[in-house]
Short mmCIF file of C-alpha atoms in Angstrom, two decimals:
data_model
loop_
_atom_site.label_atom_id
_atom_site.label_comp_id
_atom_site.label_asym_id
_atom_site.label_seq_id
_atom_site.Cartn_x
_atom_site.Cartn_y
_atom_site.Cartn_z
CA UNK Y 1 0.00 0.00 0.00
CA UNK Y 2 2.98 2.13 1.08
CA UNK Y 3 4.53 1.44 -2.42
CA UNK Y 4 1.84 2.34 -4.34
CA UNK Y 5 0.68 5.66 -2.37
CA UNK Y 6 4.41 6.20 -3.38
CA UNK Y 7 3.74 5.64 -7.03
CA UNK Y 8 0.65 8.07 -7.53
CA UNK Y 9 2.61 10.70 -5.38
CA UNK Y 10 5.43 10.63 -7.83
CA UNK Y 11 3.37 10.75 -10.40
CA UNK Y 12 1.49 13.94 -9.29
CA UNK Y 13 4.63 15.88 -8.95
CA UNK Y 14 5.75 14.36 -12.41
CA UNK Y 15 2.14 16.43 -13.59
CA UNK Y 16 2.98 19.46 -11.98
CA UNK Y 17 6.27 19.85 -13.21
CA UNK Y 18 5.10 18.93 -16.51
CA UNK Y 19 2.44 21.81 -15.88
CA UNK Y 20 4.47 24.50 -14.23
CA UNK Y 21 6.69 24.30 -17.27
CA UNK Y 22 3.62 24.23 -20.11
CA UNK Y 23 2.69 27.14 -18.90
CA UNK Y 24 6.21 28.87 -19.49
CA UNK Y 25 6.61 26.89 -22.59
CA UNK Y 26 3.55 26.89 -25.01
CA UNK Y 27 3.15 29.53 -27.68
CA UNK Y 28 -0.93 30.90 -26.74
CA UNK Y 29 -3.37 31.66 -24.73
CA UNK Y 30 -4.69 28.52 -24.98
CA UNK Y 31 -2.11 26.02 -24.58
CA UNK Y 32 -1.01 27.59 -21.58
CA UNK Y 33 -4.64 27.35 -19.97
CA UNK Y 34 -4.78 23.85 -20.88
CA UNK Y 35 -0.74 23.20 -19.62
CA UNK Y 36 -1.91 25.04 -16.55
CA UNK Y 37 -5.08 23.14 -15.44
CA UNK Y 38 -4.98 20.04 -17.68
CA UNK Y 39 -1.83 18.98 -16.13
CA UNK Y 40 -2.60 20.34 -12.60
CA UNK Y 41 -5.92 18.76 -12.36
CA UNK Y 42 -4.47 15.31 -12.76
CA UNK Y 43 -1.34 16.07 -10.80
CA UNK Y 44 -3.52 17.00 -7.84
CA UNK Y 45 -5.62 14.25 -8.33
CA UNK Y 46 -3.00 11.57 -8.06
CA UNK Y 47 -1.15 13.21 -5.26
CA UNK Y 48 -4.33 12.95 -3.34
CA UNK Y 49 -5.04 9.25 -4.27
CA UNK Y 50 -1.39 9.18 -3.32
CA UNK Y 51 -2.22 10.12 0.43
CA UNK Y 52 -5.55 8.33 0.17
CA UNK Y 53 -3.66 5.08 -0.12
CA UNK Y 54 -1.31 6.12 2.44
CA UNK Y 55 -3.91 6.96 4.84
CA UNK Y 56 -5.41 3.27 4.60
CA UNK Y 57 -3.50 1.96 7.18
CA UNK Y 58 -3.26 4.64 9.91
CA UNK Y 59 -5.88 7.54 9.15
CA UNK Y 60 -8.89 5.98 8.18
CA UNK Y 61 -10.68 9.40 8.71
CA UNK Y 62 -9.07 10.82 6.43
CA UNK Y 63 -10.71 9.21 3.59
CA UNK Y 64 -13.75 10.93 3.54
CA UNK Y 65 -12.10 14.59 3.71
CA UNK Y 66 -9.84 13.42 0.66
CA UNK Y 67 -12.79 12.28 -1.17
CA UNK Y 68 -14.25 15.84 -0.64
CA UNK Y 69 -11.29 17.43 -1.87
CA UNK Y 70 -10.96 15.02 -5.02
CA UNK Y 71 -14.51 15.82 -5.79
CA UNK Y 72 -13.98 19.89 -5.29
CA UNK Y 73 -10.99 19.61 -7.72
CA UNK Y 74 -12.44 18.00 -10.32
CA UNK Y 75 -15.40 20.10 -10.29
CA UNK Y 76 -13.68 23.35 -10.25
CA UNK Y 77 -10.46 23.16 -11.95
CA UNK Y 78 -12.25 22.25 -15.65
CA UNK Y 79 -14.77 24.59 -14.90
CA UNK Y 80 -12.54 27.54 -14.09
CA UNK Y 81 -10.52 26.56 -16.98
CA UNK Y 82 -13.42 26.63 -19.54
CA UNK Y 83 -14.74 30.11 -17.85
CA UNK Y 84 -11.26 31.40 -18.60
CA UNK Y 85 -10.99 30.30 -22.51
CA UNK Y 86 -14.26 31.73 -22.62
CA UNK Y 87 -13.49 34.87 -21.33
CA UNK Y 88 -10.43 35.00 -23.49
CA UNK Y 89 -12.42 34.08 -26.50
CA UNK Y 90 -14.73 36.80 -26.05
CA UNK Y 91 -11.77 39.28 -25.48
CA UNK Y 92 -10.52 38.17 -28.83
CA UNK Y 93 -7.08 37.49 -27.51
CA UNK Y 94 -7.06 34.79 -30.33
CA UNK Y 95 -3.97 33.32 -32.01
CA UNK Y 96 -3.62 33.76 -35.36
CA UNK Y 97 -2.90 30.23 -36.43
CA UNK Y 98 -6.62 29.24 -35.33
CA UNK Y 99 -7.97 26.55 -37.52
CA UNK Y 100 -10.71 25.17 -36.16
CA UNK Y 101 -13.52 27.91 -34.54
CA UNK Y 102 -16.51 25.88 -33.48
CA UNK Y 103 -17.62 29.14 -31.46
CA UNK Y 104 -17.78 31.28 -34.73
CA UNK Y 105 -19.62 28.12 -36.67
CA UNK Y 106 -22.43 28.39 -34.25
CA UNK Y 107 -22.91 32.21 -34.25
CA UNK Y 108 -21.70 33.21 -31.25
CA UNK Y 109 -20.92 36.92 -30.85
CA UNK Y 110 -17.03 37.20 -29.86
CA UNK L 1 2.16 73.62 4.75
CA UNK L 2 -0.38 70.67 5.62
CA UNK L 3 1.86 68.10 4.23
CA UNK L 4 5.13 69.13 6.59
CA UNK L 5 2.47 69.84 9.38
CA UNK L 6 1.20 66.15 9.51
CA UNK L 7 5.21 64.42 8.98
CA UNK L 8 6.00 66.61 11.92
CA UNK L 9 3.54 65.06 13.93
CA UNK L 10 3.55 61.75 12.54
CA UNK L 11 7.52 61.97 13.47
CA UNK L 12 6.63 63.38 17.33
CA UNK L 13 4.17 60.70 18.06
CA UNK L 14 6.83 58.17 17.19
CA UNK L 15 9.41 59.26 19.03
CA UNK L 16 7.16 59.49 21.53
CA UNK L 17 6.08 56.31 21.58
CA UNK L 18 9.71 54.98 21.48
CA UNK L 19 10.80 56.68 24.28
CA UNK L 20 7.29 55.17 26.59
CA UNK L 21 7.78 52.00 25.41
CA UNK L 22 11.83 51.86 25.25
CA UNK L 23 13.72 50.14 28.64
CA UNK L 24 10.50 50.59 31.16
CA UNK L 25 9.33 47.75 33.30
CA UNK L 26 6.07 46.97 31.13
CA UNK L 27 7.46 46.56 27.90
CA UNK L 28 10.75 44.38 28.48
CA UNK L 29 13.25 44.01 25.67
CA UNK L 30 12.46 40.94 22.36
CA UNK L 31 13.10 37.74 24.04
CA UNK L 32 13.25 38.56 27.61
CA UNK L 33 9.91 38.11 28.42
CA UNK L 34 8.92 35.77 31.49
CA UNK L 35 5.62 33.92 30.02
CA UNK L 36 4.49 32.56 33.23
CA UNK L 37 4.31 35.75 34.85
CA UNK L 38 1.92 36.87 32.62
CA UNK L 39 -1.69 36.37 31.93
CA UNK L 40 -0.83 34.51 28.94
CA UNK L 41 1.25 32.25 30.65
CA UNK L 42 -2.05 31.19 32.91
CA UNK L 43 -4.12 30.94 29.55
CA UNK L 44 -1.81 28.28 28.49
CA UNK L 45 -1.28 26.26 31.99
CA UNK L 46 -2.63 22.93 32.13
CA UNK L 47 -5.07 22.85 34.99
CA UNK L 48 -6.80 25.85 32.97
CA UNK L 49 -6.30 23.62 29.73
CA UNK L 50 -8.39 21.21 31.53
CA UNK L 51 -11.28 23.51 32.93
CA UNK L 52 -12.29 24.57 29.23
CA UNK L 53 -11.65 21.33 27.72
CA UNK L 54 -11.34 22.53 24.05
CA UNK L 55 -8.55 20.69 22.40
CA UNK L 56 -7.50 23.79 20.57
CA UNK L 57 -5.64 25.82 22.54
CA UNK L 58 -6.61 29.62 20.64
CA UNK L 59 -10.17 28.17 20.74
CA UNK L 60 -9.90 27.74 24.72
CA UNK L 61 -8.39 31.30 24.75
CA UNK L 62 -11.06 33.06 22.54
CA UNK L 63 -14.20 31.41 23.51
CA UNK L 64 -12.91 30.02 26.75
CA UNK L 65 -11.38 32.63 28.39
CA UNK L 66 -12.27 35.74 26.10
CA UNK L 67 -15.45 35.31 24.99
CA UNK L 68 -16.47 38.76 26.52
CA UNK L 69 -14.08 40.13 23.43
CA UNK L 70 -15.34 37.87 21.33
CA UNK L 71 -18.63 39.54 21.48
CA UNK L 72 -16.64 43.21 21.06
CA UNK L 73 -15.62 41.47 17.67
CA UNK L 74 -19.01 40.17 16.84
CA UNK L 75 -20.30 43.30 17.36
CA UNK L 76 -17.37 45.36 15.13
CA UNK L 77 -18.68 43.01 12.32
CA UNK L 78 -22.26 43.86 12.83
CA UNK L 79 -21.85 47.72 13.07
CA UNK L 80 -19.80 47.21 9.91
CA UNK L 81 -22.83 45.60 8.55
CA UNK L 82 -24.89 48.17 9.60
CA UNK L 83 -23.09 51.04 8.23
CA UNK L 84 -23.01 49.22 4.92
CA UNK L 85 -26.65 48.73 5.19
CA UNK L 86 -27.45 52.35 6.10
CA UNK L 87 -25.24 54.02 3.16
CA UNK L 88 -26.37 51.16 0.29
CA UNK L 89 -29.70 49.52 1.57
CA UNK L 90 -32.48 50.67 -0.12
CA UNK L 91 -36.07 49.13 -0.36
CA UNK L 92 -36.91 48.34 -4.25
CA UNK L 93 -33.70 46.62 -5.02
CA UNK L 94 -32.79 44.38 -8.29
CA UNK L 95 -29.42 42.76 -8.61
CA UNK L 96 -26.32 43.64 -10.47
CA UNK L 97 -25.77 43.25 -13.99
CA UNK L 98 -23.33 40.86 -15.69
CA UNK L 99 -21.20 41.91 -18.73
CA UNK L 100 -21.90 38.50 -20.25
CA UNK L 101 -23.94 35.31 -19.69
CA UNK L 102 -22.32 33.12 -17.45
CA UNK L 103 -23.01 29.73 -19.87
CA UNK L 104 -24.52 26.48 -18.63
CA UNK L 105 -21.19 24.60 -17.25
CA UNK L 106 -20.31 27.82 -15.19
CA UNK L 107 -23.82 27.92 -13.28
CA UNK L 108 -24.39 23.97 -12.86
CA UNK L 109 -20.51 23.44 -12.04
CA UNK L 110 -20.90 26.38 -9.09
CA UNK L 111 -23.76 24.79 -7.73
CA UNK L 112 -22.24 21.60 -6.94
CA UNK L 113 -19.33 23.54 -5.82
CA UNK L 114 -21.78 25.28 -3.26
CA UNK L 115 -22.45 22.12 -1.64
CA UNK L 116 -18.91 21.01 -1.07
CA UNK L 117 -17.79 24.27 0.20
CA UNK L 118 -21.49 24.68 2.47
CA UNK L 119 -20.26 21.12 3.89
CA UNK L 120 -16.41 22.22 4.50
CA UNK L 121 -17.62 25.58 6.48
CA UNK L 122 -20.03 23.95 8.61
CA UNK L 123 -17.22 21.11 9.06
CA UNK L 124 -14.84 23.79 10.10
CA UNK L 125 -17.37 25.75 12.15
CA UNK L 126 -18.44 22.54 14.45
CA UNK L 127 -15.26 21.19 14.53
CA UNK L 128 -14.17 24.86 16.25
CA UNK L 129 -12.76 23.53 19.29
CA UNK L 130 -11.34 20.39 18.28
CA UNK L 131 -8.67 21.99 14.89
CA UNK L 132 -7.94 25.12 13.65
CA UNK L 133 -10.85 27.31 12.18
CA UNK L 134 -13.93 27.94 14.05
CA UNK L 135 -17.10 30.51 13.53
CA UNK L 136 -15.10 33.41 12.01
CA UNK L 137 -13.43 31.32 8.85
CA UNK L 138 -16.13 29.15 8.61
CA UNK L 139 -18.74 32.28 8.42
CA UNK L 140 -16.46 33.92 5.59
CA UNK L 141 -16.47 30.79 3.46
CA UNK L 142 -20.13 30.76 4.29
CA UNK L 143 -20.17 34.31 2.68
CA UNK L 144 -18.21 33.36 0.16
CA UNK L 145 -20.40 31.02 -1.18
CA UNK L 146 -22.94 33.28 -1.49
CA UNK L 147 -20.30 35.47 -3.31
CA UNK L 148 -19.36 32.66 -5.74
CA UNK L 149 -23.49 32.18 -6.77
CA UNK L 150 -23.90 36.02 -7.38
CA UNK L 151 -21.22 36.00 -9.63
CA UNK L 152 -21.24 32.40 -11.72
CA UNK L 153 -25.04 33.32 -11.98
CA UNK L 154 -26.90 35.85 -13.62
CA UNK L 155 -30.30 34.83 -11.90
CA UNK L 156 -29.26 34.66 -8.23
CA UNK L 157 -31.13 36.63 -5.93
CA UNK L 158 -29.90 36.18 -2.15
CA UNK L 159 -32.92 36.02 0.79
CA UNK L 160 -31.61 38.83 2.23
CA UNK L 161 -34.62 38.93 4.54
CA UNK L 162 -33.77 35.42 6.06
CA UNK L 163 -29.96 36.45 6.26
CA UNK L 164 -31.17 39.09 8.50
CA UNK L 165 -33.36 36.95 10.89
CA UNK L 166 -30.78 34.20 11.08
CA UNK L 167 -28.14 37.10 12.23
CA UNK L 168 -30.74 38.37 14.52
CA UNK L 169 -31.81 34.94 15.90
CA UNK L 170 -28.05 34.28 16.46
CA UNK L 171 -26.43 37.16 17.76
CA UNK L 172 -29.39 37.15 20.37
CA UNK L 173 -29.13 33.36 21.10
CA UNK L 174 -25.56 33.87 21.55
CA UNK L 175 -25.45 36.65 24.43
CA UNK L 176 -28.51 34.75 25.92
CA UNK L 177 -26.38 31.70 26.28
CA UNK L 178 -24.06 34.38 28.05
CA UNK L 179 -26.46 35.40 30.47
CA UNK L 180 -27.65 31.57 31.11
CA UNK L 181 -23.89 31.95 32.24
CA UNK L 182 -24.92 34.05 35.57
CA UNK L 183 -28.03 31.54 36.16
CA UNK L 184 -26.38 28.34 36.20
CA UNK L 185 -22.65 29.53 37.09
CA UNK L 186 -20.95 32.69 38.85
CA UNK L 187 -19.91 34.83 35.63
CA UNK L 188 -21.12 35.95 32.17
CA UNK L 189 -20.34 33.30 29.60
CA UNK L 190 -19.17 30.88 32.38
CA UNK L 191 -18.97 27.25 30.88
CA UNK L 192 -21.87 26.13 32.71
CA UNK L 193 -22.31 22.66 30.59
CA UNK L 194 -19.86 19.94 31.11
CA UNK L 195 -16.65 19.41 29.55
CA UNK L 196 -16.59 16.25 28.80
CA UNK L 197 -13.30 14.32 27.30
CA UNK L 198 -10.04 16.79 25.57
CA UNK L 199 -10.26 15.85 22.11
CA UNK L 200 -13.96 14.24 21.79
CA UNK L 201 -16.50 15.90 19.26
CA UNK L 202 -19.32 16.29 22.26
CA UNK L 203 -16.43 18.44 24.46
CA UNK L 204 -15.62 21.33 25.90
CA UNK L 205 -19.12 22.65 27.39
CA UNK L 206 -20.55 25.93 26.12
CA UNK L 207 -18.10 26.27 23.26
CA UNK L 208 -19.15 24.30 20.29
CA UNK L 209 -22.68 26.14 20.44
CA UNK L 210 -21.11 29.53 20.26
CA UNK L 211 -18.95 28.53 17.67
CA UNK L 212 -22.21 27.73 15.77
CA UNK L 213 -23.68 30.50 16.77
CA UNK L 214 -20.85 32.91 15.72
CA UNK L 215 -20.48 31.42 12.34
CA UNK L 216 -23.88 31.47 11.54
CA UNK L 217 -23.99 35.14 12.39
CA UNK L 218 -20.40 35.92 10.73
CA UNK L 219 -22.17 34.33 7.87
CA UNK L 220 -25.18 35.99 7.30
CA UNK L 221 -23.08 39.75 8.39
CA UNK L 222 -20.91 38.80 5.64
CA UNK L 223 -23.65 37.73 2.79
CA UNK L 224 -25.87 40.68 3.74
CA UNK L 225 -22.79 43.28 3.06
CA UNK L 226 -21.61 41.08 -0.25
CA UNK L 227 -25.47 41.31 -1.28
CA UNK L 228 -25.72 45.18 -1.05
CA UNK L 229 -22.82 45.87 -2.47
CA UNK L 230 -23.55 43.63 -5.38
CA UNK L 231 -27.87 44.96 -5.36
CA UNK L 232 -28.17 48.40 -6.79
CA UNK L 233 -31.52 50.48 -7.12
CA UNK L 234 -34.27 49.87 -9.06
CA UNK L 235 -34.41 52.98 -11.49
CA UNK L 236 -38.31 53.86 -11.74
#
């Protein structure tokens, strides 16, 4: 159990890293929303599995807190994210090498 | 003129200050300070520990021992309220405009969100005296739920009317509970119930429903300023 809580912790800070540096290293507005909460989301996520299975043994009332906190981040994270590309949209901070605008297809006002 | 006028005095009242405070028997130089002298010092001693029975020791010192200033705060926050009521509440009131239309994921994703966060402040409220938090953060993240619906929502309308009542009802719950203090026990908000176990949920007497009490009122303070500064007046 110890191993594994191990595992997903690793692999949360592996999606934060990978994250923190999208958001440095993509070329838009975009990109760096999705770097920023894409990877973050996930990386959160497994670092709290990570303690979940850590807290099997010891904490068993932890569980239910960590639960809560999985569900708040999974809610809000995507949501904020889509509020912001939305927002952006709308403030036509758009990058030029746009291909696809499904926004614009259905009529919406920018 | 004005300008040099108010450095001067800004400068005096230092330097005056400075020189009261500096080497004098009350206010002892960083680090050589005695704490079991003072009253801080008997605050934190472990027979007094044991008479309030809250596990958290600032808990113990603001609702055990200082709940007298506790109500001084409650009541800062409610003449706050007040004044923001006075200047901004009028009668015939509609609610703020949004630039845009928050879409559909925005509004159904903040409503579950309310829920989780209603569930963590009332979590952090009852659990007061037992881990850090207690009725003041617990109120603001009440309020800030209410803040979080006015603005992923372009329909929300607060019940400012039962915000009101609920402060009423618990502000006056809360210094009756106070008085019940001189009935049962020798002092104003004496910890007439028992104490129970350090550490237990059901602990620590009086404190628990004060920390409810508190929360619920820091609460509804809190969302009745957020909803008149976000209400403006109907134009007729």
């Amino acid at each position: 159990m110890t191993i594994l809580s191990y595992i997903f912790l690793i692999i949360g800070a592996l999606f934060f890293l990978l994250g923190g540096l999208g958001v440095f290293r993509m070329p838009d507005t975009f990109n760096r929303i999705q770097a920023g909460t894409k990877a973050t989301t996930l990386g959160a996520f497994s670092i709290i599995v990570g303690v979940l299975f850590g807290s099997v043994e010891n904490h068993l009332d932890w569980i239910p807190k960590l639960i809560i906190i999985i569900v708040f981040i999974v809610i809000s994270n995507p949501v904020g994210s889509s509020t912001i590309a939305k927002a952006t949209y709308r403030s036509k901070n758009i990058p030029d090498n746009l291909i696809q605008d499904d926004l614009k297809e259905r009529g919406e006002k920018q | 003129m004005r300008k040099l006028f108010g450095l001067a005095i800004t400068f005096a009242l230092g330097l005056v200050i400075i020189l009261a405070l500096n080497n004098t028997v009350n206010f002892p130089a960083f680090g050589e300070v005695n704490l079991s002298e003072r009253i801080s010092g008997a605050y934190l001693s472990e027979d007094n520990v044991e008479e309030v029975g809250s596990a958290n020791l600032v808990t113990s010192i603001v609702i055990g021992f200082r709940t007298f200033d506790t109500l001084g705060e409650v009541t800062v926050l409610f003449i706050s309220s007040l004044g923001v009521a006075f200047i901004l509440g009028r009668k015939k009131q509609k609610r703020m405009n949004l630039n845009f239309k928050p879409n559909f994921m925005l509004r159904v994703g903040s409503n579950i969100l309310l829920a989780i966060i209603l569930v963590t402040s009332f979590y952090i409220i009852l659990h007061g005296h037992l881990s850090p938090g207690g009725g003041f953060p617990g109120g603001a993240m009440i309020a800030s739920s209410v803040l979080l619906l006015y603005l992923a929502d372009d329909r929300f309308r607060s019940n400012i009317k039962g915000f009101k009542l609920l402060e009423g009802f618990a502000g006056s719950l809360f210094v009756i509970i106070g008085l019940l203090g001189l009935v049962f026990a020798t002092a104003f908000f004496a910890n007439y119930l028992p104490t129970g176990t350090i550490g237990n949920f059901l602990s620590a007497g009086i404190i628990p429903i004060i920390y409810v009490l508190i929360g619920l009122k820091v609460g509804s303070e809190i969302a009745g300023i957020i909803d008149n500064f976000l209400t403006e007046e109907e134009r007729a």
